[in-house]
Amino acid sequence: MADAASPDLATGPSTTMEERLRDPYPTFAWYRENAPIWQGALADQSMIPPEFLPAEQWVAFRYEDVSRIFRDTKAFNSSGYGETIGLVFGPTILGMDGSTHRDHRNLVANAFKEKSLQRWEPEVIAPICQELVNDVAGLGHADLVESLTFEFPTRIVARLLGLPPDDLDTFRRLSIQLIGIQDDINTGLEASAELQVYFQQLIDDRRSAPADDMITDLVEAEIDGEKLTDELIVSFLRLLLPAGLETTFRSSGNLLYLLLTHPDQFEMVRKDRSLVGAAIEEALRLETPLTGTGRTAVNDVELHGQLIHQGASVTALTGSANRDPRRWQNPDVFDITREPIPHIAFAAGPHLCIGLHLARLETRVMLNVLMNTLPDLTFDPGDSDPHIHGMVFRSPDRLPVTFTPR
Ligand code: HEM
């Protein structure tokens, strides 16, 4: 929580939590200029048991600081994950540092390389997306969150892991419960335990009958001649749900929301498909789906005159860094034609998102399939008020659209 010397959030331009959930950017901008390293926590932590919370918490708002925090591994490491989400997910690469992190990351890195994913586009990703879009194409209307943006990455992760198709309903339910853990910790923990049993069974199956999937890769992997423990394998598999499913679900919803609410730019992309990549990157910058991620101070460290004590947690607020006017002109404007300057939505340094090529590929395929199949897709909110919201994770909860049925 903020100490007495820190400005209170209420001194920022938006005052209520509801306003900040809908549009946290004026608040981010206020801190970026007035208190770029701020002691406190932005998200509502009332649902999190105190034992999961660090004693000293800071937030970094500027691009330069966020980038340094990710890259300067002597000053900031990822050990804090072990005491927070590690309690739910178990030991994962997210919470490892140094050579341990490198060795474990290398085991799975290959599957996520751009080259390894090439065959996925025609064989898996495009057919799954086309099937989901075809399911609604005859209706003339749809909610794209319900019919597409969640289901699409769920099926991709299920396929990546090699789950039996009949397990999809169970996997979807457990995924929803696990990623909802911030709002309902007990259900989330139950889902985590159920996933452990489920994945353990699959690991045992793959040991006796290897297949062409990531679980088999992990079962067969070795570091210095040692196989991975089942605990490590289960933890990695569980991590893919918040890391690979939730982020992509939210980022693709944000992209569609921004295009649907900026029809002139949507039209530009329809006419010139070479703009698809720029639209994806601009949406990731402007509406970063995961607005921040944590690091731990290795020693006492001073930033902007603030003394951060050893062991303190520091949130690198990518959602604020991506709108830093020191790096982008008119940073609050959605403009797919702006000069392409790399954003930091996928973090940076050794923990740079391992799934970024897959995320970009999925989103590109989704947008192209939608534009090809439903060329006159139009936002149709009626009296409702669909909008992007959230503090840590951000996305729209609905995307009502109409189109000519086919
Ligand atoms: C737009 C979608 C995505 C966004 C915005 C995103 C964002 C991030 C960020 C910010 C990190 C760094 C976390 C930290 O160091 O604290 C990260 C790491 C990671 N992401 Fe992603 N991610 C996305 C998609 C994916 C996908 C599709 C997968 C896999 C299926 C994935 C798997 C991972 C994994 C395993 C890590 C841990 C890497 C490590 O610790 O070395 N992500 N992601």
GROMACS .gro file of C-alpha atoms and ligand atoms in nm:
model
  449
    1MET     CA    1   0.000   0.000   0.000
    2ALA     CA    2   0.109   0.361  -0.047
    3ASP     CA    3   0.311   0.508   0.238
    4ALA     CA    4   0.228   0.846   0.386
    5ALA     CA    5   0.473   1.027   0.158
    6SER     CA    6   0.333   0.878  -0.161
    7PRO     CA    7   0.056   1.055  -0.346
    8ASP     CA    8  -0.271   0.868  -0.319
    9LEU     CA    9  -0.425   0.721  -0.632
   10ALA     CA   10  -0.718   0.953  -0.577
   11THR     CA   11  -0.492   1.249  -0.656
   12GLY     CA   12  -0.465   1.112  -1.009
   13PRO     CA   13  -0.725   1.225  -1.260
   14SER     CA   14  -0.967   0.934  -1.224
   15THR     CA   15  -1.091   0.858  -0.878
   16THR     CA   16  -1.304   0.546  -0.857
   17MET     CA   17  -1.182   0.190  -0.910
   18GLU     CA   18  -1.455   0.148  -1.174
   19GLU     CA   19  -1.316   0.443  -1.371
   20ARG     CA   20  -0.964   0.311  -1.340
   21LEU     CA   21  -1.070  -0.036  -1.456
   22ARG     CA   22  -1.226   0.112  -1.766
   23ASP     CA   23  -0.955   0.363  -1.842
   24PRO     CA   24  -0.643   0.339  -1.626
   25TYR     CA   25  -0.437   0.545  -1.872
   26PRO     CA   26  -0.494   0.894  -1.723
   27THR     CA   27  -0.382   0.746  -1.390
   28PHE     CA   28  -0.079   0.582  -1.550
   29ALA     CA   29   0.007   0.912  -1.725
   30TRP     CA   30  -0.021   1.105  -1.401
   31TYR     CA   31   0.221   0.873  -1.223
   32ARG     CA   32   0.453   0.851  -1.523
   33GLU     CA   33   0.504   1.228  -1.497
   34ASN     CA   34   0.476   1.286  -1.121
   35ALA     CA   35   0.589   0.968  -0.945
   36PRO     CA   36   0.751   0.736  -1.204
   37ILE     CA   37   0.863   0.496  -0.932
   38TRP     CA   38   0.575   0.474  -0.689
   39GLN     CA   39   0.540   0.269  -0.372
   40GLY     CA   40   0.207   0.092  -0.373
   41ALA     CA   41  -0.012  -0.144  -0.573
   42LEU     CA   42  -0.249  -0.039  -0.850
   43ALA     CA   43  -0.472  -0.345  -0.865
   44ASP     CA   44  -0.734  -0.427  -0.605
   45GLN     CA   45  -0.559  -0.685  -0.385
   46SER     CA   46  -0.842  -0.730  -0.136
   47MET     CA   47  -0.921  -1.080  -0.268
   48ILE     CA   48  -0.561  -1.198  -0.233
   49PRO     CA   49  -0.470  -1.357   0.102
   50PRO     CA   50  -0.202  -1.146   0.278
   51GLU     CA   51   0.049  -1.434   0.275
   52PHE     CA   52   0.055  -1.411  -0.107
   53LEU     CA   53   0.140  -1.038  -0.098
   54PRO     CA   54   0.495  -0.896  -0.079
   55ALA     CA   55   0.571  -0.668   0.217
   56GLU     CA   56   0.710  -0.383   0.000
   57GLN     CA   57   0.565  -0.312  -0.343
   58TRP     CA   58   0.661  -0.059  -0.610
   59VAL     CA   59   0.540   0.026  -0.959
   60ALA     CA   60   0.755   0.155  -1.249
   61PHE     CA   61   0.563   0.360  -1.507
   62ARG     CA   62   0.816   0.482  -1.767
   63TYR     CA   63   0.936   0.285  -2.070
   64GLU     CA   64   1.303   0.336  -1.988
   65ASP     CA   65   1.264   0.203  -1.632
   66VAL     CA   66   1.040  -0.088  -1.732
   67SER     CA   67   1.290  -0.190  -1.999
   68ARG     CA   68   1.580  -0.168  -1.752
   69ILE     CA   69   1.395  -0.375  -1.492
   70PHE     CA   70   1.347  -0.659  -1.744
   71ARG     CA   71   1.704  -0.646  -1.874
   72ASP     CA   72   1.914  -0.570  -1.565
   73THR     CA   73   1.909  -0.916  -1.411
   74LYS     CA   74   2.180  -0.825  -1.159
   75ALA     CA   75   1.946  -0.570  -1.002
   76PHE     CA   76   1.607  -0.739  -1.056
   77ASN     CA   77   1.521  -1.109  -1.074
   78SER     CA   78   1.214  -1.328  -1.100
   79SER     CA   79   1.245  -1.505  -0.765
   80GLY     CA   80   0.929  -1.339  -0.631
   81TYR     CA   81   0.711  -1.562  -0.848
   82GLY     CA   82   0.796  -1.856  -0.622
   83GLU     CA   83   0.621  -1.690  -0.328
   84THR     CA   84   0.322  -1.563  -0.524
   85ILE     CA   85   0.181  -1.741  -0.828
   86GLY     CA   86   0.439  -2.017  -0.786
   87LEU     CA   87   0.232  -2.137  -0.491
   88VAL     CA   88  -0.046  -2.214  -0.737
   89PHE     CA   89   0.147  -2.305  -1.050
   90GLY     CA   90   0.447  -2.473  -0.894
   91PRO     CA   91   0.805  -2.418  -1.015
   92THR     CA   92   0.802  -2.273  -1.369
   93ILE     CA   93   1.050  -2.094  -1.596
   94LEU     CA   94   0.871  -1.771  -1.511
   95GLY     CA   95   1.019  -1.783  -1.162
   96MET     CA   96   1.366  -1.915  -1.250
   97ASP     CA   97   1.682  -1.710  -1.299
   98GLY     CA   98   2.029  -1.744  -1.453
   99SER     CA   99   2.145  -2.075  -1.599
  100THR     CA  100   1.859  -2.273  -1.439
  101HIS     CA  101   1.617  -2.054  -1.630
  102ARG     CA  102   1.817  -2.077  -1.952
  103ASP     CA  103   1.841  -2.458  -1.939
  104HIS     CA  104   1.472  -2.507  -1.871
  105ARG     CA  105   1.363  -2.247  -2.124
  106ASN     CA  106   1.580  -2.406  -2.394
  107LEU     CA  107   1.394  -2.733  -2.351
  108VAL     CA  108   1.069  -2.584  -2.474
  109ALA     CA  109   1.203  -2.294  -2.682
  110ASN     CA  110   1.231  -2.500  -2.998
  111ALA     CA  111   0.862  -2.573  -3.019
  112PHE     CA  112   0.789  -2.199  -3.014
  113LYS     CA  113   1.042  -2.089  -3.278
  114GLU     CA  114   0.900  -1.918  -3.586
  115LYS     CA  115   1.033  -2.200  -3.806
  116SER     CA  116   0.881  -2.478  -3.593
  117LEU     CA  117   0.545  -2.302  -3.611
  118GLN     CA  118   0.543  -2.278  -3.990
  119ARG     CA  119   0.365  -2.607  -4.047
  120TRP     CA  120   0.114  -2.517  -3.776
  121GLU     CA  121  -0.047  -2.241  -3.978
  122PRO     CA  122  -0.193  -2.455  -4.260
  123GLU     CA  123  -0.229  -2.777  -4.058
  124VAL     CA  124  -0.380  -2.655  -3.731
  125ILE     CA  125  -0.424  -2.282  -3.676
  126ALA     CA  126  -0.608  -2.178  -3.995
  127PRO     CA  127  -0.846  -2.481  -3.998
  128ILE     CA  128  -0.942  -2.433  -3.632
  129CYS     CA  129  -1.009  -2.063  -3.685
  130GLN     CA  130  -1.202  -2.119  -4.008
  131GLU     CA  131  -1.422  -2.379  -3.838
  132LEU     CA  132  -1.509  -2.139  -3.555
  133VAL     CA  133  -1.590  -1.854  -3.794
  134ASN     CA  134  -1.795  -2.085  -4.020
  135ASP     CA  135  -2.003  -2.184  -3.715
  136VAL     CA  136  -2.143  -1.829  -3.694
  137ALA     CA  137  -2.116  -1.723  -4.061
  138GLY     CA  138  -2.478  -1.813  -4.140
  139LEU     CA  139  -2.623  -1.619  -3.846
  140GLY     CA  140  -2.559  -1.261  -3.953
  141HIS     CA  141  -2.462  -1.164  -3.600
  142ALA     CA  142  -2.229  -1.290  -3.326
  143ASP     CA  143  -2.046  -1.205  -3.009
  144LEU     CA  144  -1.686  -1.262  -3.115
  145VAL     CA  145  -1.567  -1.307  -2.755
  146GLU     CA  146  -1.810  -1.593  -2.705
  147SER     CA  147  -1.766  -1.754  -3.044
  148LEU     CA  148  -1.404  -1.687  -3.129
  149THR     CA  149  -1.149  -1.502  -2.917
  150PHE     CA  150  -1.154  -1.739  -2.618
  151GLU     CA  151  -1.226  -2.063  -2.797
  152PHE     CA  152  -0.958  -2.017  -3.062
  153PRO     CA  153  -0.646  -2.007  -2.835
  154THR     CA  154  -0.802  -2.271  -2.608
  155ARG     CA  155  -0.815  -2.514  -2.898
  156ILE     CA  156  -0.466  -2.417  -3.011
  157VAL     CA  157  -0.311  -2.481  -2.669
  158ALA     CA  158  -0.508  -2.809  -2.640
  159ARG     CA  159  -0.369  -2.917  -2.977
  160LEU     CA  160  -0.015  -2.800  -2.893
  161LEU     CA  161  -0.024  -3.021  -2.586
  162GLY     CA  162  -0.180  -3.307  -2.779
  163LEU     CA  163  -0.490  -3.338  -2.561
  164PRO     CA  164  -0.753  -3.591  -2.675
  165PRO     CA  165  -1.032  -3.401  -2.859
  166ASP     CA  166  -1.292  -3.545  -2.621
  167ASP     CA  167  -1.121  -3.369  -2.332
  168LEU     CA  168  -1.179  -3.021  -2.477
  169ASP     CA  169  -1.484  -2.940  -2.257
  170THR     CA  170  -1.301  -3.040  -1.939
  171PHE     CA  171  -0.990  -2.851  -2.047
  172ARG     CA  172  -1.195  -2.539  -2.128
  173ARG     CA  173  -1.370  -2.549  -1.789
  174LEU     CA  174  -1.045  -2.596  -1.597
  175SER     CA  175  -0.875  -2.323  -1.798
  176ILE     CA  176  -1.153  -2.074  -1.721
  177GLN     CA  177  -1.140  -2.164  -1.352
  178LEU     CA  178  -0.761  -2.147  -1.330
  179ILE     CA  179  -0.727  -1.811  -1.502
  180GLY     CA  180  -1.014  -1.676  -1.289
  181ILE     CA  181  -0.810  -1.742  -0.974
  182GLN     CA  182  -0.773  -1.372  -0.891
  183ASP     CA  183  -1.151  -1.343  -0.851
  184ASP     CA  184  -1.221  -1.684  -0.701
  185ILE     CA  185  -0.915  -1.825  -0.536
  186ASN     CA  186  -1.076  -2.146  -0.405
  187THR     CA  187  -1.217  -2.253  -0.740
  188GLY     CA  188  -0.884  -2.162  -0.899
  189LEU     CA  189  -0.692  -2.378  -0.654
  190GLU     CA  190  -0.932  -2.668  -0.710
  191ALA     CA  191  -0.883  -2.636  -1.085
  192SER     CA  192  -0.507  -2.630  -1.036
  193ALA     CA  193  -0.526  -2.955  -0.836
  194GLU     CA  194  -0.757  -3.115  -1.094
  195LEU     CA  195  -0.521  -3.013  -1.375
  196GLN     CA  196  -0.234  -3.174  -1.188
  197VAL     CA  197  -0.414  -3.511  -1.185
  198TYR     CA  198  -0.522  -3.467  -1.547
  199PHE     CA  199  -0.176  -3.376  -1.677
  200GLN     CA  200  -0.010  -3.649  -1.468
  201GLN     CA  201  -0.224  -3.909  -1.645
  202LEU     CA  202  -0.120  -3.769  -1.984
  203ILE     CA  203   0.247  -3.770  -1.883
  204ASP     CA  204   0.219  -4.139  -1.784
  205ASP     CA  205   0.044  -4.215  -2.116
  206ARG     CA  206   0.316  -4.040  -2.320
  207ARG     CA  207   0.590  -4.230  -2.138
  208SER     CA  208   0.446  -4.558  -2.260
  209ALA     CA  209   0.326  -4.427  -2.600
  210PRO     CA  210   0.517  -4.120  -2.727
  211ALA     CA  211   0.329  -3.885  -2.965
  212ASP     CA  212   0.403  -3.577  -3.175
  213ASP     CA  213   0.320  -3.319  -2.908
  214MET     CA  214   0.469  -3.098  -2.642
  215ILE     CA  215   0.397  -3.333  -2.351
  216THR     CA  216   0.608  -3.600  -2.521
  217ASP     CA  217   0.885  -3.343  -2.583
  218LEU     CA  218   0.887  -3.258  -2.213
  219VAL     CA  219   0.876  -3.621  -2.100
  220GLU     CA  220   1.177  -3.703  -2.320
  221ALA     CA  221   1.376  -3.384  -2.239
  222GLU     CA  222   1.696  -3.397  -2.036
  223ILE     CA  223   1.915  -3.139  -1.865
  224ASP     CA  224   2.272  -3.266  -1.802
  225GLY     CA  225   2.151  -3.623  -1.854
  226GLU     CA  226   1.866  -3.581  -1.602
  227LYS     CA  227   1.502  -3.607  -1.702
  228LEU     CA  228   1.260  -3.337  -1.587
  229THR     CA  229   1.057  -3.425  -1.279
  230ASP     CA  230   0.686  -3.475  -1.326
  231GLU     CA  231   0.629  -3.175  -1.099
  232LEU     CA  232   0.823  -2.950  -1.338
  233ILE     CA  233   0.637  -3.084  -1.640
  234VAL     CA  234   0.296  -3.036  -1.480
  235SER     CA  235   0.391  -2.683  -1.372
  236PHE     CA  236   0.498  -2.585  -1.721
  237LEU     CA  237   0.181  -2.726  -1.874
  238ARG     CA  238  -0.035  -2.540  -1.624
  239LEU     CA  239   0.159  -2.217  -1.689
  240LEU     CA  240   0.058  -2.230  -2.055
  241LEU     CA  241  -0.302  -2.155  -1.958
  242PRO     CA  242  -0.253  -1.803  -1.818
  243ALA     CA  243   0.060  -1.741  -2.030
  244GLY     CA  244  -0.051  -1.875  -2.366
  245LEU     CA  245  -0.427  -1.883  -2.360
  246GLU     CA  246  -0.546  -1.589  -2.154
  247THR     CA  247  -0.303  -1.333  -2.301
  248THR     CA  248  -0.388  -1.424  -2.662
  249PHE     CA  249  -0.760  -1.435  -2.590
  250ARG     CA  250  -0.740  -1.084  -2.448
  251SER     CA  251  -0.503  -0.937  -2.708
  252SER     CA  252  -0.710  -1.061  -3.001
  253GLY     CA  253  -1.026  -0.915  -2.840
  254ASN     CA  254  -0.847  -0.583  -2.798
  255LEU     CA  255  -0.735  -0.579  -3.160
  256LEU     CA  256  -1.086  -0.652  -3.286
  257TYR     CA  257  -1.236  -0.391  -3.053
  258LEU     CA  258  -0.992  -0.125  -3.175
  259LEU     CA  259  -1.051  -0.207  -3.543
  260LEU     CA  260  -1.429  -0.227  -3.505
  261THR     CA  261  -1.436   0.109  -3.325
  262HIS     CA  262  -1.203   0.265  -3.586
  263PRO     CA  263  -1.383   0.155  -3.905
  264ASP     CA  264  -1.169   0.377  -4.128
  265GLN     CA  265  -0.854   0.193  -4.017
  266PHE     CA  266  -1.033  -0.145  -4.040
  267GLU     CA  267  -1.115  -0.059  -4.400
  268MET     CA  268  -0.750   0.026  -4.469
  269VAL     CA  269  -0.646  -0.319  -4.340
  270ARG     CA  270  -0.918  -0.494  -4.546
  271LYS     CA  271  -0.790  -0.322  -4.858
  272ASP     CA  272  -0.419  -0.365  -4.784
  273ARG     CA  273  -0.341  -0.687  -4.598
  274SER     CA  274   0.022  -0.584  -4.558
  275LEU     CA  275  -0.110  -0.364  -4.274
  276VAL     CA  276  -0.224  -0.664  -4.065
  277GLY     CA  277   0.110  -0.686  -3.880
  278ALA     CA  278   0.113  -0.314  -3.803
  279ALA     CA  279  -0.246  -0.333  -3.670
  280ILE     CA  280  -0.154  -0.624  -3.440
  281GLU     CA  281   0.151  -0.443  -3.299
  282GLU     CA  282  -0.034  -0.113  -3.254
  283ALA     CA  283  -0.315  -0.290  -3.064
  284LEU     CA  284  -0.060  -0.467  -2.841
  285ARG     CA  285   0.102  -0.132  -2.769
  286LEU     CA  286  -0.212   0.070  -2.707
  287GLU     CA  287  -0.413  -0.195  -2.523
  288THR     CA  288  -0.150  -0.421  -2.371
  289PRO     CA  289  -0.344  -0.730  -2.254
  290LEU     CA  290  -0.121  -0.794  -1.951
  291THR     CA  291  -0.043  -0.448  -1.815
  292GLY     CA  292   0.236  -0.541  -1.579
  293THR     CA  293   0.459  -0.813  -1.448
  294GLY     CA  294   0.666  -0.844  -1.132
  295ARG     CA  295   1.034  -0.852  -1.047
  296THR     CA  296   1.222  -0.862  -0.716
  297ALA     CA  297   1.503  -0.626  -0.612
  298VAL     CA  298   1.819  -0.836  -0.569
  299ASN     CA  299   1.984  -0.567  -0.348
  300ASP     CA  300   1.885  -0.222  -0.229
  301VAL     CA  301   1.852  -0.012  -0.544
  302GLU     CA  302   1.771   0.353  -0.609
  303LEU     CA  303   1.546   0.460  -0.896
  304HIS     CA  304   1.441   0.824  -0.946
  305GLY     CA  305   1.557   0.902  -0.593
  306GLN     CA  306   1.344   0.626  -0.436
  307LEU     CA  307   1.515   0.359  -0.229
  308ILE     CA  308   1.379   0.016  -0.316
  309HIS     CA  309   1.487  -0.234  -0.052
  310GLN     CA  310   1.631  -0.576  -0.124
  311GLY     CA  311   1.346  -0.826  -0.164
  312ALA     CA  312   1.087  -0.564  -0.258
  313SER     CA  313   0.851  -0.642  -0.543
  314VAL     CA  314   0.857  -0.407  -0.843
  315THR     CA  315   0.582  -0.414  -1.104
  316ALA     CA  316   0.717  -0.326  -1.447
  317LEU     CA  317   0.403  -0.163  -1.587
  318THR     CA  318   0.421  -0.247  -1.956
  319GLY     CA  319   0.074  -0.098  -2.012
  320SER     CA  320   0.207   0.242  -1.903
  321ALA     CA  321   0.549   0.205  -2.067
  322ASN     CA  322   0.377   0.140  -2.401
  323ARG     CA  323   0.214   0.485  -2.384
  324ASP     CA  324   0.520   0.677  -2.273
  325PRO     CA  325   0.526   1.006  -2.468
  326ARG     CA  326   0.907   1.002  -2.441
  327ARG     CA  327   0.897   0.716  -2.695
  328TRP     CA  328   0.576   0.764  -2.897
  329GLN     CA  329   0.404   1.074  -3.034
  330ASN     CA  330   0.034   1.096  -2.946
  331PRO     CA  331   0.070   0.772  -2.749
  332ASP     CA  332  -0.301   0.747  -2.658
  333VAL     CA  333  -0.412   0.738  -3.021
  334PHE     CA  334  -0.475   0.415  -3.216
  335ASP     CA  335  -0.284   0.467  -3.539
  336ILE     CA  336  -0.181   0.165  -3.744
  337THR     CA  337   0.023   0.388  -3.975
  338ARG     CA  338   0.253   0.526  -3.705
  339GLU     CA  339   0.629   0.474  -3.727
  340PRO     CA  340   0.694   0.116  -3.609
  341ILE     CA  341   0.881   0.149  -3.279
  342PRO     CA  342   0.904  -0.177  -3.079
  343HIS     CA  343   0.665  -0.197  -2.781
  344ILE     CA  344   0.724  -0.394  -2.464
  345ALA     CA  345   0.398  -0.594  -2.434
  346PHE     CA  346   0.596  -0.921  -2.450
  347ALA     CA  347   0.848  -0.798  -2.186
  348ALA     CA  348   1.223  -0.803  -2.272
  349GLY     CA  349   1.546  -0.964  -2.155
  350PRO     CA  350   1.577  -1.333  -2.067
  351HIS     CA  351   1.206  -1.381  -1.993
  352LEU     CA  352   1.090  -1.224  -2.320
  353CYS     CA  353   0.764  -1.404  -2.402
  354ILE     CA  354   0.845  -1.742  -2.546
  355GLY     CA  355   0.508  -1.758  -2.724
  356LEU     CA  356   0.526  -1.426  -2.908
  357HIS     CA  357   0.556  -1.581  -3.255
  358LEU     CA  358   0.262  -1.810  -3.183
  359ALA     CA  359   0.057  -1.518  -3.048
  360ARG     CA  360   0.129  -1.307  -3.356
  361LEU     CA  361   0.060  -1.598  -3.587
  362GLU     CA  362  -0.273  -1.682  -3.422
  363THR     CA  363  -0.383  -1.319  -3.433
  364ARG     CA  364  -0.282  -1.271  -3.796
  365VAL     CA  365  -0.468  -1.586  -3.900
  366MET     CA  366  -0.775  -1.485  -3.700
  367LEU     CA  367  -0.794  -1.139  -3.856
  368ASN     CA  368  -0.743  -1.268  -4.210
  369VAL     CA  369  -1.001  -1.546  -4.173
  370LEU     CA  370  -1.254  -1.296  -4.035
  371MET     CA  371  -1.191  -1.044  -4.314
  372ASN     CA  372  -1.208  -1.315  -4.584
  373THR     CA  373  -1.520  -1.487  -4.452
  374LEU     CA  374  -1.718  -1.191  -4.315
  375PRO     CA  375  -1.598  -0.895  -4.526
  376ASP     CA  376  -1.860  -0.649  -4.398
  377LEU     CA  377  -1.812  -0.718  -4.025
  378THR     CA  378  -1.955  -0.420  -3.831
  379PHE     CA  379  -1.963  -0.335  -3.464
  380ASP     CA  380  -2.322  -0.348  -3.336
  381PRO     CA  381  -2.334  -0.266  -2.964
  382GLY     CA  382  -2.703  -0.156  -2.969
  383ASP     CA  383  -2.787  -0.016  -2.625
  384SER     CA  384  -2.510  -0.216  -2.462
  385ASP     CA  385  -2.173  -0.074  -2.375
  386PRO     CA  386  -1.898  -0.318  -2.469
  387HIS     CA  387  -1.558  -0.179  -2.377
  388ILE     CA  388  -1.209  -0.286  -2.280
  389HIS     CA  389  -1.162  -0.304  -1.906
  390GLY     CA  390  -0.933  -0.446  -1.638
  391MET     CA  391  -0.627  -0.339  -1.443
  392VAL     CA  392  -0.385  -0.634  -1.468
  393PHE     CA  393  -0.548  -0.817  -1.760
  394ARG     CA  394  -0.743  -0.604  -2.007
  395SER     CA  395  -0.993  -0.697  -2.279
  396PRO     CA  396  -1.355  -0.648  -2.384
  397ASP     CA  397  -1.607  -0.889  -2.232
  398ARG     CA  398  -1.826  -0.879  -2.544
  399LEU     CA  399  -1.781  -0.792  -2.911
  400PRO     CA  400  -2.128  -0.781  -3.070
  401VAL     CA  401  -2.103  -0.768  -3.449
  402THR     CA  402  -2.330  -0.798  -3.751
  403PHE     CA  403  -2.248  -0.910  -4.105
  404THR     CA  404  -2.417  -1.040  -4.417
  405PRO     CA  405  -2.497  -1.409  -4.352
  406ARG     CA  406  -2.335  -1.658  -4.587
  407HEM     C1  407  -0.043  -1.146  -2.696
  407HEM     C2  408  -0.016  -1.256  -2.627
  407HEM     C3  409   0.090  -1.263  -2.521
  407HEM     C4  410   0.139  -1.167  -2.438
  407HEM     C5  411   0.100  -1.019  -2.431
  407HEM     C6  412   0.239  -1.230  -2.354
  407HEM     C7  413   0.315  -1.163  -2.258
  407HEM     C8  414   0.417  -1.220  -2.186
  407HEM     C9  415   0.502  -1.150  -2.093
  407HEM    C10  416   0.489  -1.001  -2.058
  407HEM    C11  417   0.592  -1.238  -2.043
  407HEM    C12  418   0.702  -1.211  -1.941
  407HEM    C13  419   0.653  -1.242  -1.801
  407HEM    C14  420   0.758  -1.215  -1.698
  407HEM     O1  421   0.878  -1.227  -1.725
  407HEM     O2  422   0.723  -1.185  -1.587
  407HEM    C15  423   0.562  -1.367  -2.103
  407HEM    C16  424   0.631  -1.483  -2.076
  407HEM    C17  425   0.591  -1.606  -2.122
  407HEM     N1  426   0.494  -1.634  -2.217
  407HEM    FE1  427   0.381  -1.496  -2.312
  407HEM     N2  428   0.246  -1.362  -2.387
  407HEM    C18  429   0.158  -1.387  -2.488
  407HEM    C19  430   0.137  -1.508  -2.552
  407HEM    C20  431   0.196  -1.627  -2.517
  407HEM    C21  432   0.170  -1.756  -2.580
  407HEM    C22  433   0.077  -1.778  -2.700
  407HEM    C23  434   0.243  -1.850  -2.511
  407HEM    C24  435   0.253  -1.999  -2.530
  407HEM    C25  436   0.160  -2.076  -2.578
  407HEM    C26  437   0.316  -1.779  -2.406
  407HEM    C27  438   0.401  -1.838  -2.315
  407HEM    C28  439   0.485  -1.769  -2.231
  407HEM    C29  440   0.581  -1.835  -2.141
  407HEM    C30  441   0.601  -1.984  -2.125
  407HEM    C31  442   0.648  -1.732  -2.074
  407HEM    C32  443   0.759  -1.747  -1.971
  407HEM    C33  444   0.893  -1.720  -2.040
  407HEM    C34  445   1.009  -1.718  -1.944
  407HEM     O3  446   0.989  -1.702  -1.823
  407HEM     O4  447   1.123  -1.735  -1.991
  407HEM     N3  448   0.285  -1.645  -2.414
  407HEM     N4  449   0.457  -1.353  -2.192
   0.00000   0.00000   0.00000
